[in-house]
Tab-separated table of C-alpha atoms and ligand atoms in Angstrom:
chain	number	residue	atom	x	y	z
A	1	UNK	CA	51.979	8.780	-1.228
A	2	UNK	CA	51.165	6.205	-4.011
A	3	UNK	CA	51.987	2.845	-3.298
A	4	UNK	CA	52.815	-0.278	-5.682
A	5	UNK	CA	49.043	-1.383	-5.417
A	6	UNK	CA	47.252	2.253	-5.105
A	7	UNK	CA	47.796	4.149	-8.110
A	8	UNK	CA	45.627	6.684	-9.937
A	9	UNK	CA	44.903	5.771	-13.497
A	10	UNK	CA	42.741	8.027	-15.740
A	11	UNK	CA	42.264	11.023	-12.166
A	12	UNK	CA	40.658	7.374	-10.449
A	13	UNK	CA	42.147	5.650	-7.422
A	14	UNK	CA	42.882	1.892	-7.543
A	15	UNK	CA	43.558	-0.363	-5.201
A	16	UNK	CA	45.361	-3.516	-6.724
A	17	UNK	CA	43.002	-3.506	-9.431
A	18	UNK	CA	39.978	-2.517	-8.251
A	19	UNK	CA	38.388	1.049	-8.563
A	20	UNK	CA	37.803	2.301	-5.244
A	21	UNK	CA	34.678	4.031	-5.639
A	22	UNK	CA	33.200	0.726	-6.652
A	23	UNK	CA	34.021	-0.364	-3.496
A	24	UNK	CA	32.181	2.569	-2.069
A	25	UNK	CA	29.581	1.740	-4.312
A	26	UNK	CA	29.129	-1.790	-3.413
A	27	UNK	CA	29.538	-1.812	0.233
A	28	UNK	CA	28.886	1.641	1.321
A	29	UNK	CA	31.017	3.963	3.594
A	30	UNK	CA	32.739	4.383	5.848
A	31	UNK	CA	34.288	0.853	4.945
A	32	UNK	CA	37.943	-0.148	5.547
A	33	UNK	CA	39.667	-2.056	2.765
A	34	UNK	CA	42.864	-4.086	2.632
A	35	UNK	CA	44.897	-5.490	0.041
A	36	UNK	CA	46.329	-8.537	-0.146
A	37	UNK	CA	49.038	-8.028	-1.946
A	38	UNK	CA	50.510	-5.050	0.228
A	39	UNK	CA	49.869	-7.490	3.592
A	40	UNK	CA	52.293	-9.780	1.818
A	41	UNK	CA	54.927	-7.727	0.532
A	42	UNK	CA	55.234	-6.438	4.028
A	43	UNK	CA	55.039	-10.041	5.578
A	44	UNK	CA	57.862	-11.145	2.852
A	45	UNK	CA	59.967	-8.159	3.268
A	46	UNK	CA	60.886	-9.232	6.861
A	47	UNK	CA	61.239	-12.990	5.121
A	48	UNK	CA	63.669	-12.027	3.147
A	49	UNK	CA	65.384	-8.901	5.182
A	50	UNK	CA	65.979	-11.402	7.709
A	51	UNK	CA	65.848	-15.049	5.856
A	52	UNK	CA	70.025	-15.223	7.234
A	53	UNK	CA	68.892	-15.509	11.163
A	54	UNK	CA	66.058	-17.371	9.821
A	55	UNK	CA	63.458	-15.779	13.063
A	56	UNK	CA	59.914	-16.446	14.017
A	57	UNK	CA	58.151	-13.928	12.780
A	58	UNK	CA	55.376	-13.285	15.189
A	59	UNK	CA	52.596	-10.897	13.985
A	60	UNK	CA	51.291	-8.617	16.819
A	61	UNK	CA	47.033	-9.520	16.385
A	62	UNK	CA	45.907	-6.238	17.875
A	63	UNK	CA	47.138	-4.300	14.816
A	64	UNK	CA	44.242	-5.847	12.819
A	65	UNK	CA	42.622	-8.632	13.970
A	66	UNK	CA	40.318	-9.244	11.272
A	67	UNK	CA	40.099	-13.398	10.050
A	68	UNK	CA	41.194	-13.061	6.707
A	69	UNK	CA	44.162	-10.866	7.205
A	70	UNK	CA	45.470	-13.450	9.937
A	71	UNK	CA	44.658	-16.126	7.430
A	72	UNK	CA	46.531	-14.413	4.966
A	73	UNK	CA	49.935	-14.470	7.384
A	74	UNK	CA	49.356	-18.402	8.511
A	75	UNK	CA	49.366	-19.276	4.880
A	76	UNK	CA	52.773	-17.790	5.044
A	77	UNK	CA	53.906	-19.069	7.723
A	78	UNK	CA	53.813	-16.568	10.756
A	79	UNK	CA	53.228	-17.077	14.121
A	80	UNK	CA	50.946	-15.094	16.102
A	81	UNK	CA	51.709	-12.460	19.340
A	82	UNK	CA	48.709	-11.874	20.748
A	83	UNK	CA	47.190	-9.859	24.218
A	84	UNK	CA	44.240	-11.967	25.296
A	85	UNK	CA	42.255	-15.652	24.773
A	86	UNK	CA	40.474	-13.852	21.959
A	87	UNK	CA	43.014	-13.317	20.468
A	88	UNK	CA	44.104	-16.926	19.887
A	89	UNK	CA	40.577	-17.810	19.513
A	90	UNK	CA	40.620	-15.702	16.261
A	91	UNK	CA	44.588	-16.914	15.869
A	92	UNK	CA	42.445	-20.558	15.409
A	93	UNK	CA	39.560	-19.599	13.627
A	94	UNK	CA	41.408	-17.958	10.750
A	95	UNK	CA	44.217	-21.049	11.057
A	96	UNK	CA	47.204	-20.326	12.428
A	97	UNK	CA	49.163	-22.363	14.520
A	98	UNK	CA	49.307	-22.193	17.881
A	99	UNK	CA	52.966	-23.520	18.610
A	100	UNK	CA	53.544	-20.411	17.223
A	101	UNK	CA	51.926	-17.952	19.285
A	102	UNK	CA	53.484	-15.843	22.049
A	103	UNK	CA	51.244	-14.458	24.837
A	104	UNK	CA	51.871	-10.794	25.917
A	105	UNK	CA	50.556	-8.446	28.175
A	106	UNK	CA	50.406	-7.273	31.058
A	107	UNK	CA	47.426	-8.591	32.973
A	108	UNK	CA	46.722	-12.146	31.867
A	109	UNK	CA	43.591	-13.996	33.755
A	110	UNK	CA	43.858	-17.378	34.951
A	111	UNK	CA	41.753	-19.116	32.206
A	112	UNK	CA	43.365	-17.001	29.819
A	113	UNK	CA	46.767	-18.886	30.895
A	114	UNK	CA	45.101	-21.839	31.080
A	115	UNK	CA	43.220	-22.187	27.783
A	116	UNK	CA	46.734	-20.915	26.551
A	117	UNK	CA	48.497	-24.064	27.786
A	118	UNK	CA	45.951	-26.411	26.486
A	119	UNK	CA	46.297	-24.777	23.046
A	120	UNK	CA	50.060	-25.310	23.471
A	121	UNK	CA	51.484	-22.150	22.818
A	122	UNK	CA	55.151	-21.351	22.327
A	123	UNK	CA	55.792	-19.167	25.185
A	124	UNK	CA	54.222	-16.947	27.935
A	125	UNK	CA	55.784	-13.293	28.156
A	126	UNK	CA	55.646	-12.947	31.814
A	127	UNK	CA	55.158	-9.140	32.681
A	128	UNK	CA	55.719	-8.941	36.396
A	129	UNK	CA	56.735	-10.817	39.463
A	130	UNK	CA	53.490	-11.304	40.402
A	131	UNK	CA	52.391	-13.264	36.944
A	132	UNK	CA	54.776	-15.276	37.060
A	133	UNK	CA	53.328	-16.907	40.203
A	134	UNK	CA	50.213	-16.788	38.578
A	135	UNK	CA	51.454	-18.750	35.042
A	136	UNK	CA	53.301	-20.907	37.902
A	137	UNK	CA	50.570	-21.873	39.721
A	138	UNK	CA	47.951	-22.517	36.730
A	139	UNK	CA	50.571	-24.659	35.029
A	140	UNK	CA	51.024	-26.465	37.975
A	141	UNK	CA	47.771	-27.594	38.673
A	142	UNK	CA	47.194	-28.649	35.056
A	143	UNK	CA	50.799	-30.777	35.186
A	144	UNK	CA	52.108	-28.746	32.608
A	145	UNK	CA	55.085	-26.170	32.502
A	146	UNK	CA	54.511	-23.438	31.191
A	147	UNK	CA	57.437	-21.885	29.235
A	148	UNK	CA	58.072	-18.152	29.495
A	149	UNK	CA	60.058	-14.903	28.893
A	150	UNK	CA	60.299	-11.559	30.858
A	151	UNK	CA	59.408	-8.767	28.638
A	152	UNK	CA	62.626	-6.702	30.240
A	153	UNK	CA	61.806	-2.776	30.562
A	154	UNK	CA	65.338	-1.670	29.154
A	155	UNK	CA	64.799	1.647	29.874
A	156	UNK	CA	65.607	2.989	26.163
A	157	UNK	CA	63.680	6.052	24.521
A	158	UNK	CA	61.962	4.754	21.253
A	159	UNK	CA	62.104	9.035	20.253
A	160	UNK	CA	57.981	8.115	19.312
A	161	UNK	CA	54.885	9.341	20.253
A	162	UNK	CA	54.408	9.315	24.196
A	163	UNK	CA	51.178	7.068	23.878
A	164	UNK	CA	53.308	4.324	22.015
A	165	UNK	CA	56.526	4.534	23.874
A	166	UNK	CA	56.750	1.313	26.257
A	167	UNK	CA	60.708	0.811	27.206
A	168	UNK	CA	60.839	3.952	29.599
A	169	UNK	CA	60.942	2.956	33.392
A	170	UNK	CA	57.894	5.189	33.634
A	171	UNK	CA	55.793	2.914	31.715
A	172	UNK	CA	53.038	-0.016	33.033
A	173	UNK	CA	55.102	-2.618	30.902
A	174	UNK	CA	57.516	-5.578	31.281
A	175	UNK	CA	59.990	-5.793	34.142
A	176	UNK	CA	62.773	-3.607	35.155
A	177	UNK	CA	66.153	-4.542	33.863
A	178	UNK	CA	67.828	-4.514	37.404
A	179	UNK	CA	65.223	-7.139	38.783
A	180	UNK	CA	65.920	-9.257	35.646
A	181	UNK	CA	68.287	-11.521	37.269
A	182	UNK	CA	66.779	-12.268	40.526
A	183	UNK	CA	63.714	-13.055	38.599
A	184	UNK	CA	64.803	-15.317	36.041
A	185	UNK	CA	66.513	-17.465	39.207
A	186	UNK	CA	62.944	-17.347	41.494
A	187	UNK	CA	61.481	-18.974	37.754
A	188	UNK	CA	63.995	-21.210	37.075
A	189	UNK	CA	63.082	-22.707	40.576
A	190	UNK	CA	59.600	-23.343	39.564
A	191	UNK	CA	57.668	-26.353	39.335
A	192	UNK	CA	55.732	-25.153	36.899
A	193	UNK	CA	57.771	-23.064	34.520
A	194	UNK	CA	60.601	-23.308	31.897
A	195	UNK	CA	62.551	-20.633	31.005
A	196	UNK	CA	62.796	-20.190	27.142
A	197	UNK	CA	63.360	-16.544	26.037
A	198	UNK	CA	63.933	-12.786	26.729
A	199	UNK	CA	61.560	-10.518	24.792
A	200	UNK	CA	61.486	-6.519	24.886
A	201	UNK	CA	58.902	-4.525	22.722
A	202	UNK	CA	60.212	-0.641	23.654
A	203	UNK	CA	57.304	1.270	21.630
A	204	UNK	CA	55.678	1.758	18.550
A	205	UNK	CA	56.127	3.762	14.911
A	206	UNK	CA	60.213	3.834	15.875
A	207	UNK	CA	61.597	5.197	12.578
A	208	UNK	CA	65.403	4.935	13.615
A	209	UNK	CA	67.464	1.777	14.483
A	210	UNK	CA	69.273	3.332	17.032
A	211	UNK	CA	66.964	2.472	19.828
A	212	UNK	CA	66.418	-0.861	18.852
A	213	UNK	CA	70.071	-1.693	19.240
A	214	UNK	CA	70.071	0.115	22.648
A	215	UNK	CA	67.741	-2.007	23.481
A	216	UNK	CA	69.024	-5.265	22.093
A	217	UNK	CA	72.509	-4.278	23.479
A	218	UNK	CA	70.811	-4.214	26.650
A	219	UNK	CA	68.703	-7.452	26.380
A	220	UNK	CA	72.303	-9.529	25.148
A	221	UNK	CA	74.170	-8.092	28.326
A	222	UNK	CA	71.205	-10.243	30.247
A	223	UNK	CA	71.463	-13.316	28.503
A	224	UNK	CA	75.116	-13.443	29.018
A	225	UNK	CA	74.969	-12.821	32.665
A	226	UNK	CA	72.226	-15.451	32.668
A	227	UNK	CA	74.502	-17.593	30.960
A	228	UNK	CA	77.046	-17.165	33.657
A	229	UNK	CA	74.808	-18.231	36.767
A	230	UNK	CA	73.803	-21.184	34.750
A	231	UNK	CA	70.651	-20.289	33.086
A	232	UNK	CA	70.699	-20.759	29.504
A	233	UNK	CA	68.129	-18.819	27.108
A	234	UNK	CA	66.781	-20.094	24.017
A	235	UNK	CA	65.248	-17.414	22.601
A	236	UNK	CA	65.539	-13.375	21.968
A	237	UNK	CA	62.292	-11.468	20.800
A	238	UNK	CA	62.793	-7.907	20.204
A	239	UNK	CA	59.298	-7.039	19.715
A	240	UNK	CA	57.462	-4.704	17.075
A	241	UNK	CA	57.766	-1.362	16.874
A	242	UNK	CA	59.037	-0.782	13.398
A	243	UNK	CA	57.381	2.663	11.938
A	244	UNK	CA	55.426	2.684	8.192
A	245	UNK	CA	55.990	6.265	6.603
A	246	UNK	CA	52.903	8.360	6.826
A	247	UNK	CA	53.876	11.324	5.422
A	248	UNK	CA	57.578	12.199	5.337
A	249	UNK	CA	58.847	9.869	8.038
A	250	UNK	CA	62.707	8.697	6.860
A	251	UNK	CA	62.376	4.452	8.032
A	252	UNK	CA	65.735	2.784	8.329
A	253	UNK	CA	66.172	0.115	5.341
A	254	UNK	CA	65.184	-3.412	7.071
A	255	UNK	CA	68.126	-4.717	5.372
A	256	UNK	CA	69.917	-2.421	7.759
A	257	UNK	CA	67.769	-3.816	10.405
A	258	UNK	CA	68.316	-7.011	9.956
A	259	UNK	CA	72.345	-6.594	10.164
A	260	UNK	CA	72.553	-4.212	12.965
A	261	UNK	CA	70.437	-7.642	14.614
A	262	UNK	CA	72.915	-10.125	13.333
A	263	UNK	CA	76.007	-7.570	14.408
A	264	UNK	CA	74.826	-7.511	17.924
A	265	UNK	CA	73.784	-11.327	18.288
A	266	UNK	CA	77.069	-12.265	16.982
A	267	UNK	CA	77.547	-16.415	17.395
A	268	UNK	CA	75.126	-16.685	20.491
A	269	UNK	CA	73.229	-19.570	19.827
A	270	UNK	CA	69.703	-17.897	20.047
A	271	UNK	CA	66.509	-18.264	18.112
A	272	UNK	CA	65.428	-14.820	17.294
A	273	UNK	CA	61.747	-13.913	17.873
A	274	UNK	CA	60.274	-10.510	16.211
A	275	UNK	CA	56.681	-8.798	16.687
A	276	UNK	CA	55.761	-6.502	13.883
A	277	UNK	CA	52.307	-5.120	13.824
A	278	UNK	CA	52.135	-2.168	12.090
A	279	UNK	CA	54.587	-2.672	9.443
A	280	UNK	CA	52.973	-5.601	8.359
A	281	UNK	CA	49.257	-3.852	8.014
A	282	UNK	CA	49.344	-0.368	8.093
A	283	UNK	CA	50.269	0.969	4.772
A	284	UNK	CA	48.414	-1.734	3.356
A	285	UNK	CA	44.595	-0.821	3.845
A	286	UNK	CA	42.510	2.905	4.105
A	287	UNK	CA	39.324	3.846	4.890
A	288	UNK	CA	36.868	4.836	2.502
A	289	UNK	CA	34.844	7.773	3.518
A	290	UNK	CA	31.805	10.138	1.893
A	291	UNK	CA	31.772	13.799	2.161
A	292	UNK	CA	28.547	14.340	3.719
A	293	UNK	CA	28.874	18.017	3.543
A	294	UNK	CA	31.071	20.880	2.812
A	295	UNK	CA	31.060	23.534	5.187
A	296	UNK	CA	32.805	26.887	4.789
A	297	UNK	CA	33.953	28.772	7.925
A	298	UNK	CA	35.013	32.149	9.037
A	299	UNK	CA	38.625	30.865	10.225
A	300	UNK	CA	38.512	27.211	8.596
A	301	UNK	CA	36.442	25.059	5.961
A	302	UNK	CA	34.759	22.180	7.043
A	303	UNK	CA	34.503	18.770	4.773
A	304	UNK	CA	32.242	16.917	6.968
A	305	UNK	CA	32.590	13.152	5.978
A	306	UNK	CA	30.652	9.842	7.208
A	307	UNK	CA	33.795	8.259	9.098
A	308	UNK	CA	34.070	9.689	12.368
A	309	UNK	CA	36.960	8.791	15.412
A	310	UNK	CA	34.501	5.977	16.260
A	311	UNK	CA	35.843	4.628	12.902
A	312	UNK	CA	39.559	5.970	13.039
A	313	UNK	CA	40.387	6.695	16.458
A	314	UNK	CA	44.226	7.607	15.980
A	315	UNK	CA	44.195	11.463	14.770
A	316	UNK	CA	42.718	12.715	17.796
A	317	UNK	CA	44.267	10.050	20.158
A	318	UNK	CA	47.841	10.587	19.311
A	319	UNK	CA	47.447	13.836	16.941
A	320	UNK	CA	48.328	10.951	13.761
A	321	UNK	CA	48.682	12.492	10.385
A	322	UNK	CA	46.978	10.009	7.578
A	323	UNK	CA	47.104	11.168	3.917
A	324	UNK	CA	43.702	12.030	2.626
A	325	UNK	CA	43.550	11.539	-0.992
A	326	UNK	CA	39.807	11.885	-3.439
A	327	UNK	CA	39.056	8.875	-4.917
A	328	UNK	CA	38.138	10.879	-8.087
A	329	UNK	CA	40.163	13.499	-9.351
A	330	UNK	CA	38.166	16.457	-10.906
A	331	UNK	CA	38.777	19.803	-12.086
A	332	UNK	CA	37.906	22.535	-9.476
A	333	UNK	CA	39.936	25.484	-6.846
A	334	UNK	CA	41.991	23.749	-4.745
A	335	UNK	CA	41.042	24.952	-0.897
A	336	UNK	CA	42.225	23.991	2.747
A	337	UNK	CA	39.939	21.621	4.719
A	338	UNK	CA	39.930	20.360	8.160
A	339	UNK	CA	38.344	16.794	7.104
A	340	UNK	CA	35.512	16.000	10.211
A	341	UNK	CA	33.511	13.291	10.995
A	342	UNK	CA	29.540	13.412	12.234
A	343	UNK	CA	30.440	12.606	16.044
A	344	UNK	CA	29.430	14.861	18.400
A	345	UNK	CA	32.808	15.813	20.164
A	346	UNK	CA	34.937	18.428	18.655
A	347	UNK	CA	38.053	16.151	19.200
A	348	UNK	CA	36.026	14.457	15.959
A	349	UNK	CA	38.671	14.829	13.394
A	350	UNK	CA	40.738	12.910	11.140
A	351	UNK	CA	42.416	15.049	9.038
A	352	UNK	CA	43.540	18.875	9.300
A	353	UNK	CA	44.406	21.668	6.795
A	354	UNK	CA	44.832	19.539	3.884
A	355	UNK	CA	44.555	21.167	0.331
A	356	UNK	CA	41.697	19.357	-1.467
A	357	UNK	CA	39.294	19.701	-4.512
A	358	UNK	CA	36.444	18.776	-3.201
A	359	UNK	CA	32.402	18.236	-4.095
A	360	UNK	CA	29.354	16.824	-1.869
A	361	UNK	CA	29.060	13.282	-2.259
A	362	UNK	CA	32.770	12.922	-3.093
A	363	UNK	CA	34.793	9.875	-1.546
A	364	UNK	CA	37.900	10.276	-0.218
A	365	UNK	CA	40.566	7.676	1.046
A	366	UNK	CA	42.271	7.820	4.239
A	367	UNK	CA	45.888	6.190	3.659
A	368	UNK	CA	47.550	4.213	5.870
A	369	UNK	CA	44.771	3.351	8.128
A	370	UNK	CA	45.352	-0.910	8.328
A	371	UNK	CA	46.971	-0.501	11.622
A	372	UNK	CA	44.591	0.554	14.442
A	373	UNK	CA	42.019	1.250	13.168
A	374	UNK	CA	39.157	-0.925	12.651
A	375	UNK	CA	40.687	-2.615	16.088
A	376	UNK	CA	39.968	0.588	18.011
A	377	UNK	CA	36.477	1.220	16.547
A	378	UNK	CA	33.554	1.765	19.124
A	379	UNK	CA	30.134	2.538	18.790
A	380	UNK	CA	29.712	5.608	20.438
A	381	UNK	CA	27.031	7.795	19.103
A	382	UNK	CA	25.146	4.698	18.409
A	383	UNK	CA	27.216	4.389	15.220
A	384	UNK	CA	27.391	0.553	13.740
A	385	UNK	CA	30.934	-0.193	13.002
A	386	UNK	CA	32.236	-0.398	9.502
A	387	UNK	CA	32.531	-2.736	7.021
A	388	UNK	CA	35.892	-4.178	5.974
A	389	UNK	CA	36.504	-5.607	2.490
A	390	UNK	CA	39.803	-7.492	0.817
A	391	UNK	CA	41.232	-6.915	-2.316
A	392	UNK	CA	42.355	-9.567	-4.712
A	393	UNK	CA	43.898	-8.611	-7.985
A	394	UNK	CA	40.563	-7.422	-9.557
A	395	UNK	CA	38.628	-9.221	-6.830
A	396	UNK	CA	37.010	-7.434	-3.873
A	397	UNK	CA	35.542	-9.656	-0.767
A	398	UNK	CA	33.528	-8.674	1.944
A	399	UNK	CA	35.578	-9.732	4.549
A	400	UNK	CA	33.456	-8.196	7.679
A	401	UNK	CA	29.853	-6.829	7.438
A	402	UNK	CA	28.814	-3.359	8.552
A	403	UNK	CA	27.290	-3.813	11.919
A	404	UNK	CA	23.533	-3.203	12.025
A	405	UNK	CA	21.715	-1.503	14.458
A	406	UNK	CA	19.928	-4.761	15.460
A	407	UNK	CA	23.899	-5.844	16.353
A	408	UNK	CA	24.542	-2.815	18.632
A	409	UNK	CA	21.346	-3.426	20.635
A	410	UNK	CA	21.686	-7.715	20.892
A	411	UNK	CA	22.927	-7.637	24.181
A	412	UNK	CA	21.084	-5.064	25.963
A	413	UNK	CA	18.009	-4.902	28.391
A	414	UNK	CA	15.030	-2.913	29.157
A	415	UNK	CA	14.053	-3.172	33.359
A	416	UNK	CA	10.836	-2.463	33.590
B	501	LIG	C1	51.711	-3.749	20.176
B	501	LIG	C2	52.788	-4.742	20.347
B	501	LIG	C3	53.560	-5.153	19.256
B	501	LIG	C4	53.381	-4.595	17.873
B	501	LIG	O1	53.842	-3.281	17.779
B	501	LIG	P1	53.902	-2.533	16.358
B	501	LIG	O2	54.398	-1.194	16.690
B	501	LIG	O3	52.531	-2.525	15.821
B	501	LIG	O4	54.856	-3.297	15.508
B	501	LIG	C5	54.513	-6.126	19.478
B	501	LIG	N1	54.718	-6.647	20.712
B	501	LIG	C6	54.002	-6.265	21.791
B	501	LIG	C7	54.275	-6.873	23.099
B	501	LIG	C8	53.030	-5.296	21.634
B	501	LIG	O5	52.333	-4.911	22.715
């Protein structure tokens, strides 16, 4: 499960070139920690997998949100596909360019839209009928017109986890494929709106390339019956959704990605748009955690650690497996762990029956954990969230302080 910037060297775990349990040291646990260096390679490997269609490649913000990993992907060059106005507030903060940020989702307020067209975005992905009257209307009144793509429901099964599956007529998202083409000719009669692209995003972790080329197959089929009425599109975003390997997941080479995309766009004149979130951050940061206490059971032993599903919400939300590894190798019987967290819930787990040598006051790293994670961290139990630092070569930064207790109570009143 070692990657080109974690490796072990002497039984301890780096991290570029920093020892983890100086992290842990420095900043305490539970902390989240990125590197550099793996956001990158990920960021470059679409680049270069795709540098003959030359796309925009849009990273998804609600992955990881955090300033310095979006600063890291402006530097390079990437746009932005983000879900609210905070979003693009952060999208500014940490630099990126806004003329190159899409807007998705499905529920979009009015001053959302509207600080959206001020910032100048690239496009609106319109969501439903009723939206589009909405983006119509706010663009309107400001004078402006707002340019926008359906997000087209092609009805295609990504074969992932049913929380993360979003192309299946059963789900909240996008609009059905049979209403495409009445819609597209009720926008292209608006005052207030241009029609640009067509955009699908069909789930999330999809490990084969099969159902992206359903799904693009489907989404082409559209453009050229668009193209027959007289409505010409610009642009074709096929969303995220490309898987990172967990554990023993097979991924489809993005080379072969990239040409099954150029097979099926042929010599249609279209920009191509893409959304990856996950594959861009989540193989390239873990969570550092401290085993509190060890705990043997009847049926099962208990390592009870300091990082709880307030921290890492995804093993009991959609059963996710994330490699536990120690930070410190040491001698010692190998036995089989459920790895808990302090929360009071019993759906508090993030790792289960995993062989581990194991003392008190060890740390362990969860793998994997750079994609929803941190984003999906709450306070419940009255837990601050944690830290996040950024790795460098040999350099570790701070890159988001642990949240005090004096920060979870700043908003909050006492009636008397
Ligand atoms: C979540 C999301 C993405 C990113 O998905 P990943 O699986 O993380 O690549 C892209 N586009 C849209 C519209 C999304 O909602």
């Amino acid at each position: 499960m070692l990657t080109p910037q974690l490796t072990r060297r002497d039984g301890a775990l780096f991290y570029e070139n920093v020892a983890l349990e100086s992290v842990a040291d420095r900043f305490g646990s539970p902390c989240y920690v990125y590197s550099r260096a793996a956001i990158e390679a990920n960021f470059l490997a679409y680049v270069e997998g795709f540098a003959a269609l030359n796309p925009l490649i849009c990273y998804a913000v609600k992955a990881n949100s955090n300033l310095s990993v979006l600063s890291i992907l402006a530097e390079h060059g990437a746009g932005f596909d983000i879900v609210s106005m905070g979003e693009l507030k952060r999208v500014i903060a940490a630099g990126g360019d806004p003329a190159k940020v899409i807007f998705s989702g499905v529920a979009k307020r009015a001053e959302e839209i509207e600080f959206a067209l001020r910032q100048r975005i690239y496009c609106f992905n319109i969501e439903s009928e009723s939206e589009l009257h909405r983006v119509n209307a706010v663009a309107s009144e400001m004078g402006e017109r707002a340019r926008i793509t359906f997000r087209i429901n092609p009805d295609v099964d990504p074969k992932t986890h049913p929380y993360i599956s979003t192309g299946l007529k059963s789900n909240k998202f996008g609009v059905a494929h049979g209403e495409a083409l009445r819609l597209y000719r009720l926008a292209a009669s608006m005052p207030g709106i241009e029609v640009h692209g067509i955009e699908c995003h069909i789930g999330s972790q999809i490990t084969e390339l099969s159902p992206f080329v359903d799904a693009l197959r489907r989404l082409l089929s559209l453009v050229d019956q668009l193209a027959d009425r007289g409505i010409a599109i610009a642009h074709l975003d096929i969303g995220g959704g490309r898987g990172i390997v967990y554990d023993d997941e097979k991924l489809a080479p993005m080379s072969l990605f990239a040409e099954a995309v150029a097979r099926e766009l042929g010599d249609r004149n279209l920009k191509l748009l893409l959304e990856p979130g996950r594959s861009i951050v989540g193989d390239a940061g873990l969570l550092l955690t401290r085993v509190e206490f060890l705990k043997p059971g009847e049926t099962k032993n208990f390592a009870i650690v300091d990082a709880g599903m307030n921290d890492l919400l995804r093993p009991t939300l959609y059963d996710a497996f994330h490699p536990v590894l120690s930070v410190q190798d040491h001698p010692g019987n190998a036995l089989t762990y459920d790895v808990v967290g302090p929360v009071c819930e019993s759906g508090d787990w993030l790792a289960k029956d995993r062989k581990l040598v194991l003392n008190e006051g060890d740390t362990l790293a969860v793998l994997c954990a750079g994609a929803y994670g941190m984003v999906m961290a709450s306070n419940y139990n009255t837990r601050g969230r944690a830290a996040e630092v950024l790795i460098e070569d040999d350099e570790m930064h701070l890159v988001r302080e642990r949240e005090t207790f004096d920060d979870l109570i700043a908003h909050e009143r006492i009636v008397k």
